[in-house]
Amino acid sequence: MTALDSEEGPAVSERSGEQAVLEVRDLVKHFPAGRAGLGLRTTRQWVRAVDGVTFDIAPGETLGLVGESGCGKSTIAKLLLRLEDPTSGHIVFGGEDVTAFKGKSLLAYRRAVQAVFQDPFASLSPRMRVRDIISEGLRIHTDMTKDEMARRVADVLDMVGMRPDVGRLYPHEFSGGQRQRIAIAKALALDAKMLVLDEAVSALDVSIRAQVITLLKDLQRELGIAYLYIGHDLATVSYLADRVMVMYLGKMVELDETVALVDEPLHPYTEALFNAALPAHPDDHDHLDTADQATAEVPSALAPPPGCHFHPRCPEAMDVCSSIYPAAVTLQTGRRIACHLHPGD
Ligand code: SF4
């Protein structure tokens, strides 16, 4: 049993053994979704967007988060960024539970954990010059002078491979890739310890995407910054992430080092997800059939199937799967998995 299997434990990363930059424990987010039933016998319904998820991220590490639409990836991003409050559970950063943060402590947390979203055009104000966009956080969070802010803006533009004089331009004067560089510069201006990258390169052309991924890797090496990378493109996630966590209907189903997970997925959902994205061979009809079955139809998070939520689609489902949800266990290899086929060592 590891620290993360217990309710309480030392704040160290499962992966590296060093102090985790961020720990998430039993995180739950349920959204109200109206009422079901008739007359007085109605009951409130809940969407179980995130349902008891536990993971950590080490300094300088990239954790990839994958799963189909509605699996809870984006809700986790909003919870980590404190754009949503959790129903229960803990988000521990710097040894403190940030779910209780308000006022100054929340401001300091938001300074340390920044986000880069898929569409930089939506996240960069079109009426502001780039230098004002990047220095906005500096004005809020620091008492820097104008000259100090100008130097910091020039520094972070240089870090993302842009000339300082582009600071006088507006976002519409840049390409998509350049705008994403500006969004990264804005996130770095306050010396963030962690970036939440929510589909951050998904909208870019393939060649530009490769450049931005290289930039993210270089910055991580240089600054020791941690990334949570949320994406649906498994090739990008596999390239960027040190570890990958697979989610299904609000729950973690498998988590391991990227190479081990891609080489040998153990959970039938992970296997189907990877096979659907990356068939081993065009003539591999068995794999494709399994992938089709497993990825055909996602049940609603409003009424997830009883037992293992994946059982109606699982090619390996057993009797127990339809009645008992499999506990998440840590195998001797370090892999975390929730599946009755792998009850633990
Ligand atoms: Fe399939 Fe059962 Fe494992 Fe769920 S617990 S993934 S239904 S084998």
Short mmCIF file of C-alpha atoms and ligand atoms in Angstrom, two decimals:
data_model
loop_
_atom_site.label_atom_id
_atom_site.label_comp_id
_atom_site.label_asym_id
_atom_site.label_seq_id
_atom_site.Cartn_x
_atom_site.Cartn_y
_atom_site.Cartn_z
CA MET A 1 0.00 0.00 0.00
CA THR A 2 1.34 3.43 -0.89
CA ALA A 3 0.92 6.80 0.76
CA LEU A 4 -1.80 7.67 -1.69
CA ASP A 5 -3.84 4.59 -0.81
CA SER A 6 -4.22 5.80 2.74
CA GLU A 7 -6.39 8.66 3.94
CA GLU A 8 -3.40 10.44 5.44
CA GLY A 9 0.21 10.16 4.38
CA PRO A 10 3.41 12.05 3.75
CA ALA A 11 3.21 14.67 1.00
CA VAL A 12 5.65 12.93 -1.31
CA SER A 13 5.24 12.05 -4.94
CA GLU A 14 4.40 8.42 -5.70
CA ARG A 15 6.66 8.63 -8.71
CA SER A 16 9.81 10.33 -7.56
CA GLY A 17 9.68 10.01 -3.78
CA GLU A 18 10.36 13.75 -3.52
CA GLN A 19 7.96 16.36 -2.23
CA ALA A 20 4.95 16.44 -4.55
CA VAL A 21 4.14 19.84 -5.99
CA LEU A 22 0.46 18.93 -5.91
CA GLU A 23 -1.54 16.11 -4.33
CA VAL A 24 -5.15 15.34 -5.07
CA ARG A 25 -6.96 13.02 -2.68
CA ASP A 26 -10.42 11.52 -3.08
CA LEU A 27 -11.54 14.52 -5.11
CA VAL A 28 -15.29 14.59 -5.80
CA LYS A 29 -17.39 17.01 -7.83
CA HIS A 30 -21.09 16.34 -8.30
CA PHE A 31 -23.26 18.84 -10.16
CA PRO A 32 -27.03 19.09 -9.52
CA ALA A 33 -29.00 18.07 -12.61
CA GLY A 34 -32.68 18.65 -11.85
CA ARG A 35 -35.11 16.19 -10.30
CA ALA A 36 -36.43 12.82 -11.36
CA GLY A 37 -39.78 11.18 -10.47
CA LEU A 38 -43.38 12.38 -10.07
CA GLY A 39 -45.27 14.50 -7.53
CA LEU A 40 -43.84 14.41 -4.02
CA ARG A 41 -41.69 11.39 -4.82
CA THR A 42 -39.04 13.29 -6.75
CA THR A 43 -35.35 12.91 -6.02
CA ARG A 44 -32.55 15.27 -6.92
CA GLN A 45 -30.24 13.92 -9.62
CA TRP A 46 -26.51 14.51 -9.71
CA VAL A 47 -23.91 14.37 -12.45
CA ARG A 48 -20.90 12.62 -10.93
CA ALA A 49 -18.34 14.54 -12.97
CA VAL A 50 -15.41 13.60 -10.70
CA ASP A 51 -15.93 10.74 -8.28
CA GLY A 52 -13.10 10.05 -5.85
CA VAL A 53 -9.92 10.73 -7.83
CA THR A 54 -6.44 10.54 -6.24
CA PHE A 55 -3.12 11.43 -7.86
CA ASP A 56 -0.03 13.56 -7.38
CA ILE A 57 2.40 15.50 -9.54
CA ALA A 58 6.13 15.86 -8.82
CA PRO A 59 8.15 19.00 -9.59
CA GLY A 60 9.29 18.95 -13.22
CA GLU A 61 6.89 16.14 -14.09
CA THR A 62 4.17 16.05 -16.74
CA LEU A 63 1.09 14.05 -15.87
CA GLY A 64 -1.15 13.36 -18.86
CA LEU A 65 -4.89 13.05 -18.29
CA VAL A 66 -6.87 11.17 -20.94
CA GLY A 67 -10.35 9.77 -21.46
CA GLU A 68 -13.39 10.35 -23.63
CA SER A 69 -15.56 13.48 -23.46
CA GLY A 70 -17.46 13.60 -20.18
CA CYS A 71 -14.90 11.54 -18.24
CA GLY A 72 -14.19 14.46 -15.89
CA LYS A 73 -10.87 15.77 -17.30
CA SER A 74 -11.97 19.37 -17.69
CA THR A 75 -13.76 19.38 -14.34
CA ILE A 76 -10.48 18.30 -12.70
CA ALA A 77 -8.77 21.24 -14.44
CA LYS A 78 -11.41 23.66 -13.11
CA LEU A 79 -11.12 22.20 -9.60
CA LEU A 80 -7.32 22.50 -9.60
CA LEU A 81 -7.57 26.07 -10.83
CA ARG A 82 -10.20 26.76 -8.14
CA LEU A 83 -12.71 27.82 -10.77
CA GLU A 84 -15.05 25.26 -9.17
CA ASP A 85 -15.30 24.15 -5.54
CA PRO A 86 -15.14 20.41 -4.92
CA THR A 87 -18.03 18.52 -3.35
CA SER A 88 -15.43 16.80 -1.14
CA GLY A 89 -11.80 15.75 -1.14
CA HIS A 90 -8.50 17.57 -0.92
CA ILE A 91 -6.11 19.44 -3.19
CA VAL A 92 -2.82 19.87 -1.34
CA PHE A 93 -0.28 22.38 -2.64
CA GLY A 94 2.84 23.34 -0.70
CA GLY A 95 1.58 21.22 2.22
CA GLU A 96 -1.71 23.13 2.50
CA ASP A 97 -5.23 22.16 1.48
CA VAL A 98 -6.14 24.78 -1.11
CA THR A 99 -9.84 23.85 -1.14
CA ALA A 100 -10.25 26.09 1.93
CA PHE A 101 -8.22 29.00 0.50
CA LYS A 102 -9.85 32.42 0.28
CA GLY A 103 -8.60 36.00 -0.20
CA LYS A 104 -4.81 36.36 -0.14
CA SER A 105 -4.05 32.64 0.12
CA LEU A 106 -6.23 31.95 -2.93
CA LEU A 107 -4.51 34.77 -4.86
CA ALA A 108 -1.09 33.31 -4.00
CA TYR A 109 -2.25 29.84 -5.14
CA ARG A 110 -3.57 31.23 -8.43
CA ARG A 111 -0.22 32.87 -8.97
CA ALA A 112 1.57 29.53 -8.53
CA VAL A 113 -0.82 27.38 -10.58
CA GLN A 114 -1.56 28.88 -13.98
CA ALA A 115 -3.48 27.62 -17.00
CA VAL A 116 -3.07 27.52 -20.76
CA PHE A 117 -6.24 26.65 -22.67
CA GLN A 118 -6.94 25.27 -26.12
CA ASP A 119 -8.03 28.52 -27.72
CA PRO A 120 -5.52 31.31 -27.01
CA PHE A 121 -7.75 33.78 -28.88
CA ALA A 122 -10.46 33.30 -26.25
CA SER A 123 -8.06 33.62 -23.32
CA LEU A 124 -6.17 36.72 -24.59
CA SER A 125 -8.17 39.95 -24.49
CA PRO A 126 -8.38 41.27 -28.09
CA ARG A 127 -8.40 44.89 -26.88
CA MET A 128 -5.16 44.66 -24.91
CA ARG A 129 -1.62 44.86 -26.19
CA VAL A 130 0.50 41.77 -25.57
CA ARG A 131 2.68 43.57 -23.00
CA ASP A 132 -0.43 44.55 -21.00
CA ILE A 133 -1.84 41.01 -21.23
CA ILE A 134 1.39 39.53 -19.89
CA SER A 135 1.87 42.15 -17.17
CA GLU A 136 -1.75 41.99 -15.96
CA GLY A 137 -0.87 39.32 -13.37
CA LEU A 138 2.23 41.25 -12.31
CA ARG A 139 0.07 44.30 -11.56
CA ILE A 140 -2.34 42.21 -9.46
CA HIS A 141 0.14 39.99 -7.63
CA THR A 142 3.33 42.06 -7.25
CA ASP A 143 4.46 45.59 -6.40
CA MET A 144 6.85 45.79 -9.37
CA THR A 145 7.57 49.19 -10.89
CA LYS A 146 6.69 49.86 -14.54
CA ASP A 147 10.31 49.32 -15.58
CA GLU A 148 10.55 46.06 -13.67
CA MET A 149 7.34 44.84 -15.30
CA ALA A 150 8.63 45.81 -18.75
CA ARG A 151 11.82 43.83 -18.11
CA ARG A 152 9.85 40.81 -16.90
CA VAL A 153 7.58 40.94 -19.97
CA ALA A 154 10.66 41.07 -22.23
CA ASP A 155 12.20 38.14 -20.31
CA VAL A 156 9.19 35.85 -20.63
CA LEU A 157 8.69 36.75 -24.31
CA ASP A 158 12.32 35.77 -24.84
CA MET A 159 11.72 32.50 -22.95
CA VAL A 160 8.94 31.56 -25.39
CA GLY A 161 11.05 32.54 -28.42
CA MET A 162 9.51 35.95 -29.23
CA ARG A 163 11.13 39.36 -29.61
CA PRO A 164 10.41 41.91 -26.84
CA ASP A 165 9.10 44.48 -29.36
CA VAL A 166 6.05 42.30 -30.17
CA GLY A 167 4.68 43.48 -26.81
CA ARG A 168 3.17 46.54 -28.51
CA LEU A 169 1.00 44.42 -30.84
CA TYR A 170 -2.49 42.98 -30.32
CA PRO A 171 -3.38 39.25 -30.27
CA HIS A 172 -5.08 39.32 -33.70
CA GLU A 173 -1.75 40.31 -35.26
CA PHE A 174 -0.28 36.86 -34.48
CA SER A 175 -0.71 33.32 -35.80
CA GLY A 176 -2.31 30.61 -33.64
CA GLY A 177 1.07 29.21 -32.59
CA GLN A 178 2.40 32.66 -31.67
CA ARG A 179 -0.75 33.38 -29.66
CA GLN A 180 -0.22 30.14 -27.75
CA ARG A 181 3.37 31.22 -27.04
CA ILE A 182 1.99 34.49 -25.65
CA ALA A 183 -0.48 32.53 -23.47
CA ILE A 184 2.46 30.47 -22.14
CA ALA A 185 4.49 33.65 -21.51
CA LYS A 186 1.55 35.10 -19.56
CA ALA A 187 1.36 31.92 -17.46
CA LEU A 188 5.12 32.03 -16.78
CA ALA A 189 5.33 35.72 -15.87
CA LEU A 190 4.52 35.02 -12.23
CA ASP A 191 7.01 32.16 -11.77
CA ALA A 192 4.29 29.51 -11.75
CA LYS A 193 5.19 26.18 -10.16
CA MET A 194 2.65 24.28 -12.21
CA LEU A 195 0.73 24.76 -15.45
CA VAL A 196 -2.61 23.16 -16.25
CA LEU A 197 -2.46 22.66 -20.02
CA ASP A 198 -6.05 21.99 -21.11
CA GLU A 199 -5.87 20.75 -24.72
CA ALA A 200 -3.20 23.46 -25.06
CA VAL A 201 -1.86 22.37 -28.46
CA SER A 202 -4.95 20.61 -29.87
CA ALA A 203 -6.06 23.48 -32.12
CA LEU A 204 -2.64 23.99 -33.73
CA ASP A 205 -1.44 22.67 -37.09
CA VAL A 206 0.78 19.60 -36.79
CA SER A 207 4.10 21.38 -37.47
CA ILE A 208 3.26 24.31 -35.15
CA ARG A 209 2.05 21.84 -32.52
CA ALA A 210 5.45 20.12 -32.59
CA GLN A 211 7.19 23.47 -32.05
CA VAL A 212 5.01 24.39 -29.08
CA ILE A 213 5.45 20.91 -27.55
CA THR A 214 9.24 21.30 -27.89
CA LEU A 215 8.98 24.72 -26.26
CA LEU A 216 6.97 23.27 -23.35
CA LYS A 217 9.55 20.53 -22.84
CA ASP A 218 12.45 23.01 -22.97
CA LEU A 219 10.77 25.31 -20.46
CA GLN A 220 10.10 22.40 -18.14
CA ARG A 221 13.76 21.33 -18.24
CA GLU A 222 14.89 24.89 -17.59
CA LEU A 223 12.40 25.88 -14.89
CA GLY A 224 11.51 22.56 -13.22
CA ILE A 225 7.86 23.41 -13.67
CA ALA A 226 5.17 20.69 -13.39
CA TYR A 227 2.47 20.20 -16.02
CA LEU A 228 -0.93 18.60 -15.94
CA TYR A 229 -1.59 18.00 -19.63
CA ILE A 230 -5.21 17.27 -20.53
CA GLY A 231 -5.74 16.00 -24.05
CA HIS A 232 -7.66 13.69 -26.33
CA ASP A 233 -4.78 13.21 -28.77
CA LEU A 234 -3.00 10.18 -27.30
CA ALA A 235 0.05 10.62 -29.52
CA THR A 236 0.67 14.11 -28.10
CA VAL A 237 -0.08 13.03 -24.54
CA SER A 238 2.24 10.02 -24.88
CA TYR A 239 5.04 12.22 -26.17
CA LEU A 240 4.68 14.95 -23.55
CA ALA A 241 3.74 13.05 -20.40
CA ASP A 242 6.00 11.19 -17.96
CA ARG A 243 2.94 9.41 -16.55
CA VAL A 244 -0.59 9.04 -17.86
CA MET A 245 -3.82 8.78 -15.91
CA VAL A 246 -6.83 7.30 -17.72
CA MET A 247 -10.29 8.36 -16.56
CA TYR A 248 -13.70 6.87 -17.26
CA LEU A 249 -16.98 8.42 -16.09
CA GLY A 250 -15.41 10.47 -13.32
CA LYS A 251 -13.04 7.82 -12.00
CA MET A 252 -9.35 6.98 -12.42
CA VAL A 253 -9.15 3.54 -14.02
CA GLU A 254 -5.40 3.28 -14.67
CA LEU A 255 -2.26 5.34 -13.96
CA ASP A 256 1.37 4.55 -14.74
CA GLU A 257 4.56 5.69 -16.41
CA THR A 258 3.71 6.55 -20.02
CA VAL A 259 6.02 3.99 -21.63
CA ALA A 260 4.73 1.12 -19.45
CA LEU A 261 1.10 2.10 -19.97
CA VAL A 262 1.36 2.44 -23.75
CA ASP A 263 3.39 -0.79 -24.05
CA GLU A 264 1.10 -2.85 -21.86
CA PRO A 265 -2.26 -1.37 -20.93
CA LEU A 266 -3.92 -3.66 -18.37
CA HIS A 267 -7.34 -2.08 -17.98
CA PRO A 268 -9.68 -3.09 -20.84
CA TYR A 269 -10.78 0.53 -21.26
CA THR A 270 -7.20 1.80 -21.57
CA GLU A 271 -6.48 -0.96 -24.08
CA ALA A 272 -9.54 -0.07 -26.15
CA LEU A 273 -8.79 3.65 -25.99
CA PHE A 274 -5.22 3.12 -27.17
CA ASN A 275 -6.22 0.56 -29.82
CA ALA A 276 -8.89 2.88 -31.19
CA ALA A 277 -6.33 5.66 -31.48
CA LEU A 278 -3.35 3.62 -32.55
CA PRO A 279 -4.31 0.25 -34.15
CA ALA A 280 -1.32 -2.08 -34.05
CA HIS A 281 -1.89 -3.04 -37.67
CA PRO A 282 -4.53 -2.06 -40.27
CA ASP A 283 -5.51 -5.74 -40.62
CA ASP A 284 -5.80 -6.22 -36.87
CA HIS A 285 -9.58 -6.81 -36.95
CA ASP A 286 -9.75 -8.37 -33.48
CA HIS A 287 -8.33 -5.23 -31.91
CA LEU A 288 -10.55 -2.99 -33.96
CA ASP A 289 -13.66 -4.99 -33.03
CA THR A 290 -12.75 -4.73 -29.35
CA ALA A 291 -12.05 -1.04 -29.71
CA ASP A 292 -15.35 -0.46 -31.54
CA GLN A 293 -17.29 -2.26 -28.84
CA ALA A 294 -15.52 -0.48 -26.03
CA THR A 295 -15.60 3.00 -27.47
CA ALA A 296 -19.03 2.86 -29.12
CA GLU A 297 -21.25 4.57 -26.57
CA VAL A 298 -20.40 6.32 -23.32
CA PRO A 299 -23.12 5.92 -20.65
CA SER A 300 -24.35 9.08 -18.93
CA ALA A 301 -22.50 10.38 -15.87
CA LEU A 302 -26.01 11.15 -14.55
CA ALA A 303 -26.76 7.45 -14.12
CA PRO A 304 -23.52 5.48 -14.47
CA PRO A 305 -23.99 1.70 -14.73
CA PRO A 306 -23.81 -0.12 -11.37
CA GLY A 307 -20.64 -1.97 -10.46
CA CYS A 308 -17.76 -1.19 -12.80
CA HIS A 309 -19.09 1.68 -14.91
CA PHE A 310 -17.35 0.21 -17.94
CA HIS A 311 -18.99 -3.24 -17.71
CA PRO A 312 -21.69 -2.74 -20.42
CA ARG A 313 -18.91 -2.04 -22.94
CA CYS A 314 -16.17 -4.27 -21.56
CA PRO A 315 -15.24 -7.31 -23.68
CA GLU A 316 -13.88 -9.04 -20.54
CA ALA A 317 -16.72 -8.32 -18.11
CA MET A 318 -17.47 -10.98 -15.48
CA ASP A 319 -20.52 -11.45 -13.21
CA VAL A 320 -18.95 -9.48 -10.37
CA CYS A 321 -18.35 -6.49 -12.66
CA SER A 322 -22.03 -5.54 -12.89
CA SER A 323 -22.54 -5.33 -9.12
CA ILE A 324 -19.29 -4.29 -7.38
CA TYR A 325 -17.11 -1.34 -8.31
CA PRO A 326 -13.45 -2.51 -8.35
CA ALA A 327 -11.25 -0.83 -5.74
CA ALA A 328 -8.22 1.06 -7.02
CA VAL A 329 -5.07 -0.86 -6.08
CA THR A 330 -1.36 -0.30 -6.59
CA LEU A 331 0.41 -3.25 -8.24
CA GLN A 332 4.02 -4.16 -7.39
CA THR A 333 5.13 -2.43 -10.57
CA GLY A 334 3.71 0.81 -9.19
CA ARG A 335 0.74 0.82 -11.55
CA ARG A 336 -2.57 1.97 -10.12
CA ILE A 337 -5.60 0.26 -11.56
CA ALA A 338 -9.30 -0.26 -10.81
CA CYS A 339 -10.40 -3.53 -12.46
CA HIS A 340 -11.54 -6.91 -11.10
CA LEU A 341 -9.07 -8.59 -13.46
CA HIS A 342 -6.26 -7.03 -11.39
CA PRO A 343 -7.20 -7.29 -7.71
CA GLY A 344 -3.65 -6.50 -6.50
CA ASP A 345 -0.47 -8.45 -5.76
FE1 SF4 B 1 -14.05 -4.99 -17.45
FE2 SF4 B 1 -14.77 -5.96 -15.09
FE3 SF4 B 1 -12.40 -4.81 -15.36
FE4 SF4 B 1 -14.62 -3.35 -15.42
S1 SF4 B 1 -13.85 -4.51 -13.69
S2 SF4 B 1 -12.90 -3.19 -16.80
S3 SF4 B 1 -16.02 -4.72 -16.49
S4 SF4 B 1 -13.09 -6.70 -16.36
#
